[in-house]
Short mmCIF file of C-alpha atoms and ligand atoms in Angstrom, two decimals:
data_model
loop_
_atom_site.label_atom_id
_atom_site.label_comp_id
_atom_site.label_asym_id
_atom_site.label_seq_id
_atom_site.Cartn_x
_atom_site.Cartn_y
_atom_site.Cartn_z
CA MET A 1 -30.77 -4.20 -12.78
CA THR A 2 -30.17 -6.30 -9.67
CA CYS A 3 -29.79 -4.44 -6.44
CA PRO A 4 -26.32 -5.25 -4.98
CA LEU A 5 -27.63 -4.94 -1.42
CA PRO A 6 -29.86 -7.66 -0.01
CA VAL A 7 -33.48 -6.58 -0.01
CA ARG A 8 -33.70 -7.11 3.74
CA SER A 9 -31.26 -4.27 4.29
CA TRP A 10 -34.09 -1.91 3.53
CA LEU A 11 -36.95 -3.93 5.01
CA THR A 12 -35.89 -5.23 8.39
CA PRO A 13 -34.91 -2.37 10.66
CA GLY A 14 -35.96 -4.60 13.57
CA ARG A 15 -32.65 -6.38 13.17
CA TRP A 16 -30.81 -3.29 14.36
CA THR A 17 -32.61 -3.37 17.69
CA ARG A 18 -32.06 -7.08 18.20
CA SER A 19 -28.41 -6.94 17.29
CA SER A 20 -27.92 -3.99 19.60
CA THR A 21 -29.10 -6.09 22.53
CA ARG A 22 -26.90 -8.97 21.47
CA SER A 23 -23.83 -6.81 21.20
CA ARG A 24 -24.11 -5.90 24.87
CA THR A 25 -24.14 -9.54 25.91
CA SER A 26 -21.55 -10.73 23.41
CA ALA A 27 -18.13 -12.09 24.28
CA TRP A 28 -16.60 -9.23 22.35
CA PRO A 29 -13.13 -8.53 23.76
CA PRO A 30 -13.01 -5.28 25.73
CA LEU A 31 -11.84 -2.37 23.61
CA ARG A 32 -10.78 1.05 24.74
CA TYR A 33 -13.03 3.44 22.83
CA SER A 34 -12.61 7.18 23.02
CA THR A 35 -15.17 8.91 25.23
CA LYS A 36 -16.78 10.36 22.12
CA ILE A 37 -17.42 6.91 20.71
CA SER A 38 -18.43 5.18 23.91
CA THR A 39 -21.14 7.71 24.68
CA ARG A 40 -22.85 7.12 21.36
CA LEU A 41 -25.28 4.37 20.47
CA SER A 42 -23.91 0.90 19.92
CA LEU A 43 -22.84 0.86 16.31
CA THR A 44 -24.54 -2.44 15.64
CA ALA A 45 -27.78 -0.61 16.30
CA CYS A 46 -27.18 2.07 13.71
CA VAL A 47 -25.46 0.25 10.87
CA ARG A 48 -27.65 -1.07 8.10
CA TRP A 49 -27.68 -4.76 7.54
CA ALA A 50 -24.89 -6.07 5.36
CA PRO A 51 -24.81 -9.30 3.34
CA THR A 52 -24.12 -12.35 5.45
CA PHE A 53 -20.73 -13.98 5.59
CA LYS A 54 -21.90 -16.93 3.56
CA GLU A 55 -23.38 -14.81 0.79
CA GLU A 56 -20.30 -12.62 0.47
CA ARG A 57 -17.89 -15.54 0.72
CA LEU A 58 -19.65 -17.27 -2.13
CA MET A 59 -19.54 -14.12 -4.19
CA ALA A 60 -15.90 -13.60 -3.30
CA THR A 61 -14.70 -16.95 -4.58
CA PRO A 62 -12.94 -16.22 -7.86
CA ALA A 63 -13.40 -18.72 -10.66
CA LYS A 64 -9.74 -18.34 -11.63
CA HIS A 65 -6.82 -16.00 -11.18
CA ALA A 66 -6.99 -12.89 -13.32
CA LEU A 67 -3.97 -12.14 -15.47
CA LEU A 68 -3.98 -8.58 -14.18
CA SER A 69 -4.54 -8.78 -10.45
CA ALA A 70 -5.36 -5.66 -8.47
CA SER A 71 -2.64 -6.45 -5.93
CA ALA A 72 -0.03 -6.39 -8.71
CA ALA A 73 -1.39 -3.22 -10.33
CA HIS A 74 1.51 -1.13 -9.00
CA ARG A 75 3.72 -3.39 -11.15
CA TRP A 76 1.77 -3.83 -14.39
CA LEU A 77 0.83 -0.15 -14.55
CA LYS A 78 4.56 0.61 -14.81
CA CYS A 79 5.86 -2.54 -16.51
CA THR A 80 3.10 -3.55 -18.89
CA ALA A 81 5.12 -6.58 -20.06
CA ALA A 82 5.27 -8.10 -16.56
CA PRO A 83 1.97 -10.10 -16.48
CA THR A 84 2.75 -12.07 -19.65
CA TYR A 85 6.42 -12.47 -18.71
CA GLU A 86 5.54 -13.75 -15.22
CA MET A 87 3.30 -16.51 -16.59
CA GLN A 88 6.36 -18.74 -17.16
CA PHE A 89 7.15 -18.74 -13.42
CA PRO A 90 4.88 -20.83 -11.22
CA PRO A 91 3.21 -18.85 -8.45
CA LYS A 92 4.75 -19.55 -5.05
CA THR A 93 2.86 -19.50 -1.81
CA SER A 94 4.83 -18.59 1.26
CA GLU A 95 4.15 -19.18 4.92
CA TYR A 96 3.77 -15.41 5.27
CA ALA A 97 0.98 -15.41 2.68
CA GLU A 98 -0.82 -18.25 4.48
CA GLU A 99 -0.41 -16.47 7.78
CA GLY A 100 -1.89 -13.33 6.19
CA THR A 101 -4.90 -15.28 4.91
CA LEU A 102 -5.53 -16.69 8.38
CA ALA A 103 -5.20 -13.23 9.98
CA HIS A 104 -7.69 -11.88 7.41
CA SER A 105 -10.18 -14.61 8.30
CA ILE A 106 -9.92 -13.68 11.98
CA CYS A 107 -10.39 -9.99 11.15
CA GLU A 108 -13.43 -10.85 9.09
CA LEU A 109 -14.90 -12.95 11.88
CA TYR A 110 -14.41 -10.13 14.40
CA ALA A 111 -15.98 -7.66 11.98
CA ARG A 112 -18.97 -9.94 11.40
CA LYS A 113 -19.41 -10.26 15.14
CA LYS A 114 -19.38 -6.50 15.50
CA PHE A 115 -21.47 -5.45 12.53
CA THR A 116 -23.87 -8.32 11.87
CA VAL A 117 -26.05 -10.63 13.91
CA MET A 118 -23.89 -13.47 15.18
CA SER A 119 -24.35 -15.44 18.36
CA THR A 120 -21.48 -15.65 20.82
CA ARG A 121 -21.61 -19.41 20.47
CA LYS A 122 -21.13 -19.27 16.71
CA PHE A 123 -18.39 -16.69 17.05
CA ASN A 124 -16.51 -18.80 19.59
CA SER A 125 -16.85 -21.98 17.58
CA GLU A 126 -15.60 -20.30 14.37
CA LEU A 127 -12.75 -18.66 16.24
CA LYS A 128 -11.78 -21.97 17.80
CA LYS A 129 -11.54 -23.55 14.35
CA LEU A 130 -9.30 -20.74 13.14
CA GLN A 131 -7.13 -21.01 16.26
CA GLU A 132 -6.45 -24.65 15.47
CA HIS A 133 -4.55 -23.61 12.35
CA PRO A 134 -0.81 -24.35 12.78
CA LEU A 135 0.08 -20.77 11.83
CA TYR A 136 -2.26 -19.21 14.39
CA LYS A 137 -0.67 -16.69 16.80
CA PRO A 138 -2.42 -14.92 19.72
CA GLU A 139 -1.26 -11.61 18.22
CA MET A 140 -3.88 -12.12 15.48
CA LEU A 141 -6.64 -11.41 18.00
CA THR A 142 -5.07 -8.08 18.91
CA THR A 143 -4.63 -7.05 15.29
CA ALA A 144 -8.24 -8.04 14.53
CA GLU A 145 -9.39 -5.86 17.44
CA SER A 146 -7.41 -2.91 16.04
CA TYR A 147 -8.98 -3.48 12.63
CA VAL A 148 -12.54 -3.56 13.94
CA LEU A 149 -11.92 -0.62 16.26
CA TYR A 150 -10.82 1.41 13.25
CA LEU A 151 -13.92 0.40 11.25
CA TYR A 152 -16.09 1.37 14.20
CA GLY A 153 -14.41 4.79 14.34
CA VAL A 154 -14.99 5.32 10.61
CA CYS A 155 -18.70 4.52 11.00
CA MET A 156 -18.93 7.09 13.77
CA ARG A 157 -17.72 9.81 11.41
CA TYR A 158 -20.92 9.54 9.37
CA GLU A 159 -23.91 11.69 10.21
CA GLY A 160 -26.45 8.97 9.43
CA MET A 161 -26.42 5.18 9.35
CA PRO A 162 -23.69 3.93 7.04
CA HIS A 163 -23.89 0.64 5.15
CA VAL A 164 -21.11 -1.73 6.18
CA ASN A 165 -20.16 -4.62 3.93
CA MET A 166 -17.37 -7.10 4.51
CA GLU A 167 -15.45 -9.17 1.98
CA VAL A 168 -17.10 -7.60 -1.04
CA ARG A 169 -16.31 -9.01 -4.46
CA VAL A 170 -15.95 -6.18 -6.97
CA ASP A 171 -15.89 -6.31 -10.74
CA LEU A 172 -13.04 -4.33 -12.33
CA SER A 173 -13.64 -5.45 -15.90
CA ASP A 174 -14.74 -1.98 -17.08
CA TYR A 175 -11.08 -0.98 -16.71
CA VAL A 176 -9.07 -4.20 -16.43
CA PRO A 177 -9.92 -7.15 -18.71
CA GLN A 178 -11.26 -10.02 -16.57
CA GLY A 179 -10.35 -8.00 -13.49
CA PHE A 180 -11.94 -8.55 -10.10
CA GLY A 181 -11.01 -8.04 -6.49
CA THR A 182 -12.24 -8.47 -2.94
CA CYS A 183 -12.51 -5.47 -0.63
CA ASP A 184 -12.03 -6.23 3.06
CA CYS A 185 -14.62 -3.65 4.09
CA ILE A 186 -16.74 -1.05 2.32
CA ILE A 187 -18.62 1.59 4.29
CA ILE A 188 -21.02 3.92 2.49
CA GLY A 189 -22.91 6.86 3.88
CA GLY A 190 -23.67 10.49 2.96
CA ASP A 191 -21.56 11.36 -0.07
CA THR A 192 -18.59 9.16 0.85
CA LEU A 193 -17.60 5.62 0.03
CA HIS A 194 -14.87 4.34 2.33
CA ILE A 195 -12.73 1.30 1.59
CA THR A 196 -10.49 -0.37 4.16
CA ASP A 197 -7.82 -2.93 3.44
CA TYR A 198 -6.14 -4.93 6.20
CA LYS A 199 -2.46 -5.79 5.75
CA HIS A 200 -0.88 -8.35 8.04
CA GLY A 201 2.65 -8.20 6.63
CA GLN A 202 5.43 -6.29 8.33
CA GLY A 203 8.10 -6.35 5.64
CA VAL A 204 6.79 -3.51 3.50
CA VAL A 205 4.99 -0.44 4.78
CA VAL A 206 1.93 0.06 2.57
CA GLU A 207 0.76 3.59 1.82
CA ALA A 208 -2.84 4.51 1.02
CA GLU A 209 -1.89 7.59 -1.00
CA GLY A 210 -1.69 6.75 -4.70
CA ASN A 211 -2.20 3.03 -3.98
CA PRO A 212 -3.47 1.57 -7.29
CA GLN A 213 -4.89 -1.59 -5.65
CA MET A 214 -7.13 0.52 -3.43
CA MET A 215 -8.07 2.84 -6.29
CA LEU A 216 -9.05 -0.14 -8.44
CA TYR A 217 -11.15 -1.54 -5.60
CA ALA A 218 -12.79 1.87 -5.30
CA LEU A 219 -13.65 1.81 -9.03
CA GLY A 220 -15.16 -1.64 -8.58
CA ALA A 221 -17.09 -0.55 -5.50
CA LEU A 222 -18.49 2.46 -7.36
CA LYS A 223 -19.68 0.18 -10.14
CA ARG A 224 -21.34 -2.09 -7.61
CA TYR A 225 -23.07 0.55 -5.52
CA THR A 226 -23.87 3.31 -8.03
CA PRO A 227 -27.11 1.53 -9.11
CA VAL A 228 -28.32 1.95 -5.51
CA PHE A 229 -26.83 5.28 -4.47
CA GLY A 230 -26.88 6.99 -7.88
CA ASP A 231 -24.68 10.07 -8.06
CA LYS A 232 -24.93 10.70 -4.31
CA ILE A 233 -21.41 9.35 -3.84
CA LYS A 234 -19.03 12.22 -4.53
CA ARG A 235 -15.95 11.22 -2.57
CA VAL A 236 -13.95 8.07 -2.07
CA SER A 237 -11.70 7.53 0.92
CA MET A 238 -9.27 4.65 1.23
CA ALA A 239 -7.47 3.29 4.25
CA ILE A 240 -4.74 0.76 5.00
CA VAL A 241 -4.78 -0.84 8.44
CA GLN A 242 -1.38 -2.41 9.12
CA PRO A 243 -1.36 -2.80 12.90
CA ARG A 244 1.83 -4.86 13.12
CA VAL A 245 3.75 -1.95 11.62
CA THR A 246 1.95 1.09 13.01
CA GLN A 247 -1.19 2.00 14.91
CA ASP A 248 -1.59 5.01 12.60
CA VAL A 249 -3.99 4.04 9.85
CA LYS A 250 -2.93 5.41 6.47
CA GLU A 251 -5.80 7.21 4.76
CA CYS A 252 -6.31 9.23 1.62
CA GLU A 253 -9.26 10.71 -0.18
CA MET A 254 -10.15 11.72 -3.71
CA THR A 255 -13.22 12.83 -5.61
CA VAL A 256 -15.18 10.36 -7.69
CA ASP A 257 -14.38 12.45 -10.80
CA GLU A 258 -10.63 12.20 -10.14
CA LEU A 259 -10.91 8.46 -9.62
CA LEU A 260 -12.92 7.90 -12.81
CA ALA A 261 -10.45 10.02 -14.81
CA TRP A 262 -7.56 7.89 -13.47
CA GLY A 263 -9.42 4.74 -14.45
CA GLU A 264 -10.05 5.98 -18.00
CA ASN A 265 -6.74 7.68 -18.73
CA VAL A 266 -4.20 5.63 -16.79
CA VAL A 267 -5.60 2.18 -16.06
CA LYS A 268 -7.53 1.37 -19.24
CA PRO A 269 -4.71 1.91 -21.78
CA ALA A 270 -2.05 0.17 -19.63
CA ALA A 271 -4.33 -2.76 -18.81
CA GLN A 272 -5.25 -3.29 -22.48
CA LYS A 273 -1.59 -3.33 -23.48
CA ALA A 274 -0.65 -5.71 -20.67
CA PHE A 275 -3.59 -8.02 -21.31
CA ASN A 276 -2.92 -8.24 -25.05
CA GLY A 277 0.73 -9.13 -24.45
CA GLU A 278 1.85 -5.91 -26.12
CA GLY A 279 3.44 -4.39 -23.04
CA GLU A 280 6.88 -2.91 -22.55
CA PHE A 281 9.44 -3.81 -19.90
CA CYS A 282 10.26 -1.12 -17.41
CA ALA A 283 12.40 -2.00 -14.39
CA GLY A 284 12.33 -0.17 -11.09
CA ALA A 285 11.31 -0.45 -7.45
CA HIS A 286 8.08 -2.20 -8.55
CA CYS A 287 10.15 -5.29 -9.57
CA LYS A 288 10.45 -6.28 -5.89
CA PHE A 289 7.72 -8.95 -5.95
CA CYS A 290 7.79 -9.86 -9.64
CA ARG A 291 8.04 -13.66 -9.95
CA GLY A 292 10.69 -13.43 -12.66
CA ARG A 293 12.76 -10.64 -11.14
CA ASP A 294 15.98 -12.64 -10.63
CA VAL A 295 16.36 -13.54 -14.28
CA CYS A 296 14.63 -10.57 -15.90
CA PRO A 297 16.89 -9.07 -18.60
CA ALA A 298 15.31 -5.62 -18.25
CA ARG A 299 16.11 -5.54 -14.55
CA ALA A 300 19.60 -6.85 -15.20
CA LYS A 301 20.10 -4.12 -17.80
CA LEU A 302 19.06 -1.44 -15.35
CA ASN A 303 21.36 -2.74 -12.64
CA THR A 304 24.35 -3.42 -14.85
CA ALA A 305 24.23 -0.02 -16.44
CA LEU A 306 26.85 1.08 -13.94
CA GLU A 307 28.04 3.67 -16.39
CA ASP A 308 24.76 5.44 -15.72
CA PHE A 309 26.03 6.15 -12.23
CA LYS A 310 28.18 8.88 -13.61
CA ASP A 311 25.13 10.64 -15.06
CA CYS A 312 22.78 9.98 -12.21
CA ILE A 313 23.17 13.15 -10.25
CA THR A 314 23.01 15.98 -12.73
CA PRO A 315 22.28 14.29 -16.05
CA ASP A 316 21.44 17.62 -17.69
CA LYS A 317 24.99 18.90 -17.34
CA ALA A 318 27.48 18.20 -20.09
CA GLN A 319 30.28 17.66 -17.58
CA ASN A 320 30.35 14.50 -15.48
CA PRO A 321 29.79 15.60 -11.87
CA LEU A 322 31.72 12.56 -10.58
CA ASP A 323 34.82 13.59 -12.51
CA PRO A 324 37.09 15.37 -10.00
CA ALA A 325 38.33 17.84 -12.62
CA ALA A 326 34.80 18.73 -13.72
CA ARG A 327 33.51 19.42 -10.21
CA LYS A 328 35.28 22.80 -10.06
CA VAL A 329 33.74 23.89 -13.35
CA LEU A 330 30.31 22.79 -12.12
CA GLY A 331 30.80 24.66 -8.84
CA LEU A 332 30.68 21.43 -6.81
CA PRO A 333 32.91 20.77 -3.77
CA PRO A 334 35.84 18.32 -4.18
CA VAL A 335 34.02 15.71 -2.06
CA LEU A 336 30.54 14.25 -2.68
CA THR A 337 27.75 16.46 -1.37
CA ASP A 338 25.27 14.96 1.11
CA ALA A 339 22.61 15.10 -1.62
CA GLU A 340 24.86 13.07 -3.92
CA VAL A 341 25.51 10.54 -1.13
CA GLY A 342 21.74 10.12 -0.59
CA ASP A 343 21.16 9.56 -4.31
CA LEU A 344 24.02 7.05 -4.63
CA LEU A 345 22.84 5.15 -1.53
CA THR A 346 19.39 4.68 -3.07
CA ARG A 347 20.86 3.44 -6.34
CA GLY A 348 23.31 1.17 -4.53
CA ALA A 349 20.49 -0.39 -2.47
CA ASN A 350 18.65 -1.46 -5.63
CA LEU A 351 21.88 -2.89 -7.00
CA VAL A 352 22.57 -4.92 -3.83
CA GLU A 353 19.01 -6.27 -3.76
CA TRP A 354 19.21 -7.31 -7.41
CA TYR A 355 22.63 -8.96 -6.91
CA GLU A 356 21.43 -10.92 -3.85
CA GLY A 357 18.42 -12.17 -5.84
CA LEU A 358 20.71 -13.27 -8.65
CA ARG A 359 22.93 -15.18 -6.17
CA SER A 360 19.99 -17.00 -4.60
CA TYR A 361 18.67 -17.93 -8.06
CA ALA A 362 22.12 -19.33 -9.04
CA LEU A 363 22.40 -21.33 -5.79
CA GLN A 364 19.02 -22.97 -6.35
CA ALA A 365 19.75 -23.56 -10.04
CA ILE A 366 22.98 -25.46 -9.24
CA LEU A 367 21.25 -27.45 -6.47
CA ASP A 368 18.62 -28.35 -9.08
CA GLY A 369 21.37 -29.78 -11.31
CA LYS A 370 21.89 -26.83 -13.66
CA GLU A 371 25.23 -25.24 -14.46
CA ILE A 372 26.05 -21.61 -13.88
CA PRO A 373 29.43 -21.01 -15.59
CA GLY A 374 32.13 -19.88 -13.17
CA TYR A 375 30.21 -20.91 -10.05
CA LYS A 376 29.78 -23.98 -7.86
CA VAL A 377 28.07 -24.72 -4.56
CA VAL A 378 30.18 -25.70 -1.54
CA GLU A 379 29.39 -26.54 2.06
CA GLY A 380 29.30 -23.45 4.23
CA ARG A 381 30.99 -23.08 7.60
CA SER A 382 29.54 -25.33 10.28
CA VAL A 383 30.09 -25.44 14.03
CA ARG A 384 31.14 -28.65 15.84
CA ALA A 385 28.67 -29.99 18.39
CA PHE A 386 28.40 -32.94 20.80
CA ARG A 387 26.26 -35.79 19.58
CA ASP A 388 24.88 -36.10 23.14
CA THR A 389 25.87 -33.09 25.27
CA ASP A 390 24.89 -34.61 28.64
CA ALA A 391 26.79 -37.84 27.96
CA ALA A 392 29.88 -35.95 26.78
CA LEU A 393 29.99 -33.68 29.82
CA GLN A 394 29.41 -36.61 32.16
CA LYS A 395 32.40 -38.34 30.60
CA LEU A 396 34.54 -35.28 31.36
CA MET A 397 33.40 -35.25 35.00
CA ASP A 398 34.03 -38.99 35.27
CA SER A 399 37.56 -38.27 34.08
CA GLY A 400 38.12 -35.95 37.05
CA PHE A 401 37.16 -32.50 35.69
CA ASP A 402 35.27 -30.38 38.16
CA LYS A 403 31.64 -29.52 37.36
CA ALA A 404 32.33 -25.81 38.10
CA VAL A 405 34.95 -25.80 35.34
CA ILE A 406 32.62 -27.44 32.84
CA TYR A 407 29.41 -25.47 33.46
CA ASP A 408 28.80 -21.73 33.43
CA TYR A 409 26.16 -20.61 35.90
CA GLU A 410 24.02 -18.03 34.06
CA PRO A 411 20.61 -16.51 34.85
CA LYS A 412 17.75 -16.75 32.38
CA THR A 413 17.25 -13.76 30.05
CA LEU A 414 14.88 -10.91 30.91
CA ALA A 415 12.37 -12.09 28.30
CA GLN A 416 12.45 -15.69 29.58
CA LEU A 417 11.92 -14.56 33.17
CA GLU A 418 9.05 -12.26 32.14
CA LYS A 419 7.36 -15.21 30.47
CA ILE A 420 7.76 -17.36 33.60
CA VAL A 421 6.63 -14.66 36.07
CA GLY A 422 3.90 -13.12 33.87
CA ALA A 423 4.07 -9.62 32.38
CA LYS A 424 1.99 -7.89 35.08
CA ARG A 425 3.73 -9.40 38.11
CA PHE A 426 7.09 -8.96 36.41
CA ALA A 427 6.42 -5.23 35.94
CA GLU A 428 5.31 -4.89 39.59
CA LEU A 429 8.37 -6.68 40.94
CA LEU A 430 11.07 -5.48 38.60
CA GLY A 431 9.70 -2.46 36.73
CA ASP A 432 12.18 -0.12 38.44
CA GLN A 433 15.09 -2.46 37.71
CA ILE A 434 14.73 -2.38 33.95
CA VAL A 435 16.69 -0.07 31.71
CA LYS A 436 16.48 0.07 27.95
CA PRO A 437 19.76 1.22 26.45
CA LYS A 438 19.70 3.23 23.26
CA GLY A 439 19.80 0.98 20.20
CA LYS A 440 22.76 1.09 17.83
CA ALA A 441 22.44 3.84 15.22
CA THR A 442 21.24 2.20 12.01
CA LEU A 443 20.93 3.80 8.61
CA THR A 444 17.60 3.21 6.88
CA ASP A 445 15.48 4.99 4.30
CA GLU A 446 13.19 7.82 5.33
CA LYS A 447 10.01 5.76 4.88
CA ASP A 448 10.94 3.54 7.86
CA PRO A 449 8.15 4.09 10.46
CA ARG A 450 10.57 4.17 13.43
CA ALA A 451 11.32 7.58 14.99
CA ALA A 452 14.57 9.18 13.81
CA TYR A 453 17.61 8.47 15.98
CA SER A 454 18.43 11.25 18.35
CA SER A 455 22.16 11.74 18.73
CA ALA A 456 23.84 14.37 20.90
CA VAL A 457 24.74 16.34 17.76
CA VAL A 458 21.09 16.37 16.65
CA ASP A 459 19.87 17.13 20.20
CA PHE A 460 22.07 20.21 20.42
CA ALA A 461 21.70 21.35 16.82
CA GLY A 462 20.83 25.02 16.70
CA VAL A 463 22.07 25.72 20.25
CA VAL A 464 24.41 28.72 20.11
CA GLN A 465 27.46 28.51 22.33
CA ASP A 466 27.75 31.29 24.90
CA GLY A 467 30.79 33.56 25.04
S1 LIG B 1 11.40 -7.80 -13.06
FE1 LIG B 1 10.67 -5.73 -13.34
S2 LIG B 1 11.14 -5.21 -15.45
FE2 LIG B 1 11.23 -7.43 -15.28
S3 LIG B 1 9.19 -8.10 -15.84
FE3 LIG B 1 9.23 -7.95 -13.62
S4 LIG B 1 8.45 -5.88 -13.24
FE4 LIG B 1 9.03 -5.93 -15.39
#
């Protein structure tokens, strides 16, 4: 059997010493490590050599797209009909996806600089190329720093030298026909295999707990590294780094036995069904990124089953809890309880999202020349504007109108002034002049990472009035 680690990882410990020296002279951006970390040896000196960028990149290039991708596993594990159904819709690439790919490349470059031997010159020249991309944003450097800082911290948790591998292609075909994936970073040491996935998106908060993409990657990583580490690996930990949403890295851990059981009992049967085109439709929250969601009959059925609303709260009871007469019999108050309101809000949100998707599909269909009975596309409201503002205003002044009547004299915004003055100088000069009023109270679901709004009622909840 071929060893999945390059032979030199075991034979050239001298590399660790050399790379340690290089890391001190590198152009690595300054990072604020905790005292515990900074007092330890440079990590580059204690991490075993990982495959080079070129080797891993070549391995990571998929020959074709798999029908059952790991990133869509949360969908096809629930709706086994989705992969075959989605084939009729061409895959779309968005600017967000391209931006994410670029951010990943920068993260990878930073990680290679930290954990492998790479000259500052090479690092700078590769970074420069990436920065020339039209979607490049300076924020990507900060997020890459957060990513590498996290990886560094994980390595420091190990007693001995962990193996660090970036952009590792893993084979998932033991569980998912033709399945493969690419792990952003795999760290192995002691009895633990740690997988980290970087997410650049902000729209959806990704959890590590119960994340099937990560669990599939972990299965693939076990397959790849078990020939080397044997049964030494007992635990698998998985992490999601999503620095644009939160600095708190989401982590979860499970035993290898639990993971293997999930692969056998949950993944294998669902993947076989989905791959053979024998799956069943099942609509739900997982429809969000399905390519055919707007015109999926199963999703439409779920969302048009408005009659189900009446059974949604206490379906086990014979009496309809939304029937005013029945509420007394059921011991419910005459108005909706807060629990009922929460449940209806969740159901309503899915309905609104589905309806908006349907509207945008219909708009595009009509623009493409199709007919949607009962609907047409019209011009929306537009605002009048001068063809040439300066020329128009000059004409007014030439006609005798005073400039003070025509122009409003307004200062630049706080953000514009901060940009002109520079953040540091701005804070020195005007730090004590800035106030941040409380934002407007906004209802959102409990998974939103922002801190809960603190109103006076909440602040004083539990305070007993004297007298
Ligand atoms: S929209 Fe939902 S129910 Fe329809 S195929 Fe996609 S995942 Fe399945």
